[in-house]
Amino acid sequence: MHLLHIDSSIRGDWSVSRKLTARAVANWRAAHPDGTVAYRDLGKDPLPHLDADGGLARMTPPEQHSPAQRESWELSAQLVDEVKQADVVLLGLPLYNFGAPSSVKSWVDHLIVPGLAYDPTTQQGLLGDREFVVLATRGGGYGEGTPRNGWDHAEPWLPHGLSMTGLQPRFISAELTLAPSVPAMAELIPLHEASLAAAEKEIDNLWLPASAQR
């Protein structure tokens, strides 16, 4: 068994999403003691965004690639291969300015490659045969009945952004993560703690160790 662990937060030790992905990886290792883990940190080492020089590689026959297009194509092939090698893909997804981090958008853009991530003739995704767990964190509250209901554009976007690949995310979310550090949100700390505890419980139930399955 092989797990691909991806972080995208830029907050380092302050990041709740990083803490949650670390917890999930520890639980996965306990359940798969012979398994292997690959790691990509989009927050510290972001991928290049598609640009005018290399971005058109996905629409250009490989034999016609410019050097920049060849480089961009090879990076996308590497990223797709990382996903293909994994039985489980684990992504930490914080909410920045009501959307996904731009580094995650770039990762998604690099995965949308005909012939590698989807069949250009049938449009069938080629990456769907694996578990995809997304640990989403939000500094505020965006649920039904809140003033900013519907302002979270990260979680609704990701399934659409990856739809051509066949990857189908399972979301586990923690809200109000800024409550402990923002004085104006102090009264929301109990709600944050409840949301975080629920997320941690769901993470802990994802992959139970073999000893717990007897």
CSV table of C-alpha atoms in Angstrom, one decimal, residues 35-187:
chain,number,residue,atom,x,y,z
A,35,GLY,CA,3.1,0.8,3.6
A,36,THR,CA,5.1,3.6,2.0
A,37,VAL,CA,4.4,7.3,2.0
A,38,ALA,CA,5.4,10.0,-0.5
A,39,TYR,CA,5.2,13.6,0.4
A,40,ARG,CA,4.7,16.8,-1.5
A,41,ASP,CA,4.6,20.3,0.1
A,42,LEU,CA,2.8,22.7,-2.1
A,43,GLY,CA,3.0,25.4,0.6
A,44,LYS,CA,6.8,25.4,0.8
A,45,ASP,CA,7.5,24.3,-2.8
A,46,PRO,CA,4.7,25.5,-5.0
A,47,LEU,CA,4.4,24.2,-8.6
A,48,PRO,CA,4.7,26.7,-11.4
A,49,HIS,CA,1.4,28.0,-12.7
A,50,LEU,CA,0.6,27.3,-16.3
A,51,ASP,CA,1.9,30.2,-18.4
A,52,ALA,CA,2.1,31.2,-22.1
A,53,ASP,CA,5.5,29.5,-22.6
A,54,GLY,CA,4.7,26.0,-21.3
A,55,GLY,CA,1.0,25.8,-20.6
A,56,LEU,CA,0.0,24.9,-24.1
A,57,ALA,CA,1.9,21.6,-23.9
A,58,ARG,CA,-1.4,19.9,-23.2
A,59,MET,CA,-2.8,21.1,-26.5
A,60,THR,CA,0.3,20.5,-28.6
A,61,PRO,CA,1.5,17.2,-30.0
A,62,PRO,CA,4.6,16.1,-28.0
A,63,GLU,CA,6.8,16.1,-31.1
A,64,GLN,CA,6.1,19.8,-31.6
A,65,HIS,CA,6.8,20.8,-28.0
A,66,SER,CA,9.1,23.8,-27.4
A,67,PRO,CA,11.7,23.3,-24.6
A,68,ALA,CA,9.4,25.1,-22.2
A,69,GLN,CA,6.4,23.0,-23.2
A,70,ARG,CA,8.5,19.8,-22.9
A,71,GLU,CA,9.5,20.8,-19.4
A,72,SER,CA,5.9,21.6,-18.4
A,73,TRP,CA,4.7,18.3,-19.9
A,74,GLU,CA,7.3,16.3,-18.0
A,75,LEU,CA,6.3,17.9,-14.7
A,76,SER,CA,2.7,17.1,-15.3
A,77,ALA,CA,3.6,13.5,-16.2
A,78,GLN,CA,5.6,13.3,-12.9
A,79,LEU,CA,2.6,14.6,-10.9
A,80,VAL,CA,0.1,12.3,-12.6
A,81,ASP,CA,2.5,9.4,-11.9
A,82,GLU,CA,2.6,10.3,-8.2
A,83,VAL,CA,-1.1,10.0,-8.1
A,84,LYS,CA,-1.2,6.7,-10.1
A,85,GLN,CA,1.3,5.1,-7.8
A,86,ALA,CA,-0.8,5.9,-4.7
A,87,ASP,CA,-3.6,3.8,-3.3
A,88,VAL,CA,-4.6,6.8,-1.2
A,89,VAL,CA,-4.1,10.5,-1.9
A,90,LEU,CA,-4.4,12.8,1.2
A,91,LEU,CA,-4.6,16.5,0.6
A,92,GLY,CA,-4.7,19.3,3.2
A,93,LEU,CA,-6.9,22.1,1.9
A,94,PRO,CA,-7.0,25.4,3.9
A,95,LEU,CA,-9.3,28.2,2.7
A,96,TYR,CA,-7.5,31.3,1.5
A,97,ASN,CA,-9.6,34.4,0.6
A,98,PHE,CA,-12.7,32.2,0.2
A,99,GLY,CA,-11.0,29.8,-2.2
A,100,ALA,CA,-8.4,27.1,-2.5
A,101,PRO,CA,-4.7,28.1,-2.3
A,102,SER,CA,-3.3,29.0,-5.7
A,103,SER,CA,-0.8,26.2,-5.2
A,104,VAL,CA,-3.6,23.6,-5.2
A,105,LYS,CA,-5.1,25.2,-8.3
A,106,SER,CA,-1.8,24.8,-10.0
A,107,TRP,CA,-1.5,21.1,-8.9
A,108,VAL,CA,-5.0,20.5,-10.3
A,109,ASP,CA,-4.1,22.3,-13.6
A,110,HIS,CA,-1.0,20.1,-14.0
A,111,LEU,CA,-3.1,16.9,-13.6
A,112,ILE,CA,-5.6,17.7,-16.4
A,113,VAL,CA,-3.5,16.0,-19.1
A,114,PRO,CA,-5.1,14.1,-22.0
A,115,GLY,CA,-3.7,10.6,-22.3
A,116,LEU,CA,-2.3,10.7,-18.8
A,117,ALA,CA,-5.1,11.6,-16.5
A,118,TYR,CA,-8.1,11.1,-18.9
A,119,ASP,CA,-8.8,9.4,-22.2
A,120,PRO,CA,-9.1,12.1,-24.8
A,121,THR,CA,-11.4,10.0,-26.9
A,122,THR,CA,-13.9,8.7,-24.3
A,123,GLN,CA,-13.2,11.5,-21.7
A,124,GLN,CA,-13.0,8.8,-19.1
A,125,GLY,CA,-10.9,9.6,-16.1
A,126,LEU,CA,-7.8,7.5,-15.5
A,127,LEU,CA,-7.1,8.3,-11.8
A,128,GLY,CA,-10.3,7.3,-10.1
A,129,ASP,CA,-9.3,3.9,-8.8
A,130,ARG,CA,-7.9,5.2,-5.5
A,131,GLU,CA,-9.1,6.8,-2.3
A,132,PHE,CA,-8.9,10.6,-2.2
A,133,VAL,CA,-9.2,12.2,1.3
A,134,VAL,CA,-9.3,16.0,1.6
A,135,LEU,CA,-8.8,17.6,5.0
A,136,ALA,CA,-10.4,21.0,4.6
A,137,THR,CA,-9.9,23.8,7.2
A,138,ARG,CA,-11.6,27.1,7.4
A,139,GLY,CA,-10.8,30.0,9.6
A,140,GLY,CA,-14.4,31.1,9.9
A,141,GLY,CA,-17.8,29.5,9.6
A,142,TYR,CA,-19.5,29.2,6.3
A,143,GLY,CA,-22.4,26.7,6.9
A,144,GLU,CA,-26.1,27.2,6.4
A,145,GLY,CA,-27.5,30.1,8.5
A,146,THR,CA,-24.1,31.9,8.9
A,147,PRO,CA,-23.6,35.4,7.4
A,148,ARG,CA,-21.1,34.0,4.9
A,149,ASN,CA,-22.9,30.8,3.9
A,150,GLY,CA,-21.7,29.9,0.4
A,151,TRP,CA,-18.5,31.9,0.6
A,152,ASP,CA,-16.4,28.8,0.8
A,153,HIS,CA,-15.4,28.3,-2.9
A,154,ALA,CA,-12.7,25.7,-2.2
A,155,GLU,CA,-14.6,22.6,-1.2
A,156,PRO,CA,-17.3,23.0,-3.9
A,157,TRP,CA,-14.7,23.7,-6.6
A,158,LEU,CA,-12.3,20.8,-6.1
A,159,PRO,CA,-14.6,17.9,-7.3
A,160,HIS,CA,-15.4,19.9,-10.4
A,161,GLY,CA,-11.8,20.9,-11.0
A,162,LEU,CA,-10.7,17.2,-10.9
A,163,SER,CA,-13.8,15.7,-12.4
A,164,MET,CA,-12.0,14.8,-15.7
A,165,THR,CA,-9.4,12.7,-13.9
A,166,GLY,CA,-11.9,10.5,-12.1
A,167,LEU,CA,-10.7,11.5,-8.6
A,168,GLN,CA,-13.6,11.9,-6.2
A,169,PRO,CA,-12.7,13.6,-2.9
A,170,ARG,CA,-14.0,12.7,0.4
A,171,PHE,CA,-14.0,15.8,2.6
A,172,ILE,CA,-13.4,16.0,6.3
A,173,SER,CA,-13.7,19.6,7.5
A,174,ALA,CA,-12.8,21.7,10.5
A,175,GLU,CA,-14.2,25.2,10.8
A,176,LEU,CA,-13.6,28.4,12.9
A,177,THR,CA,-9.9,27.5,13.2
A,178,LEU,CA,-9.0,31.2,13.8
A,179,ALA,CA,-11.2,31.4,16.9
A,180,PRO,CA,-8.5,30.7,19.4
A,181,SER,CA,-6.2,33.4,18.0
A,182,VAL,CA,-8.7,36.2,17.0
A,183,PRO,CA,-10.1,38.0,20.1
A,184,ALA,CA,-13.3,39.0,18.2
A,185,MET,CA,-14.0,35.3,17.7
A,186,ALA,CA,-13.4,34.2,21.3
A,187,GLU,CA,-17.1,33.3,21.9
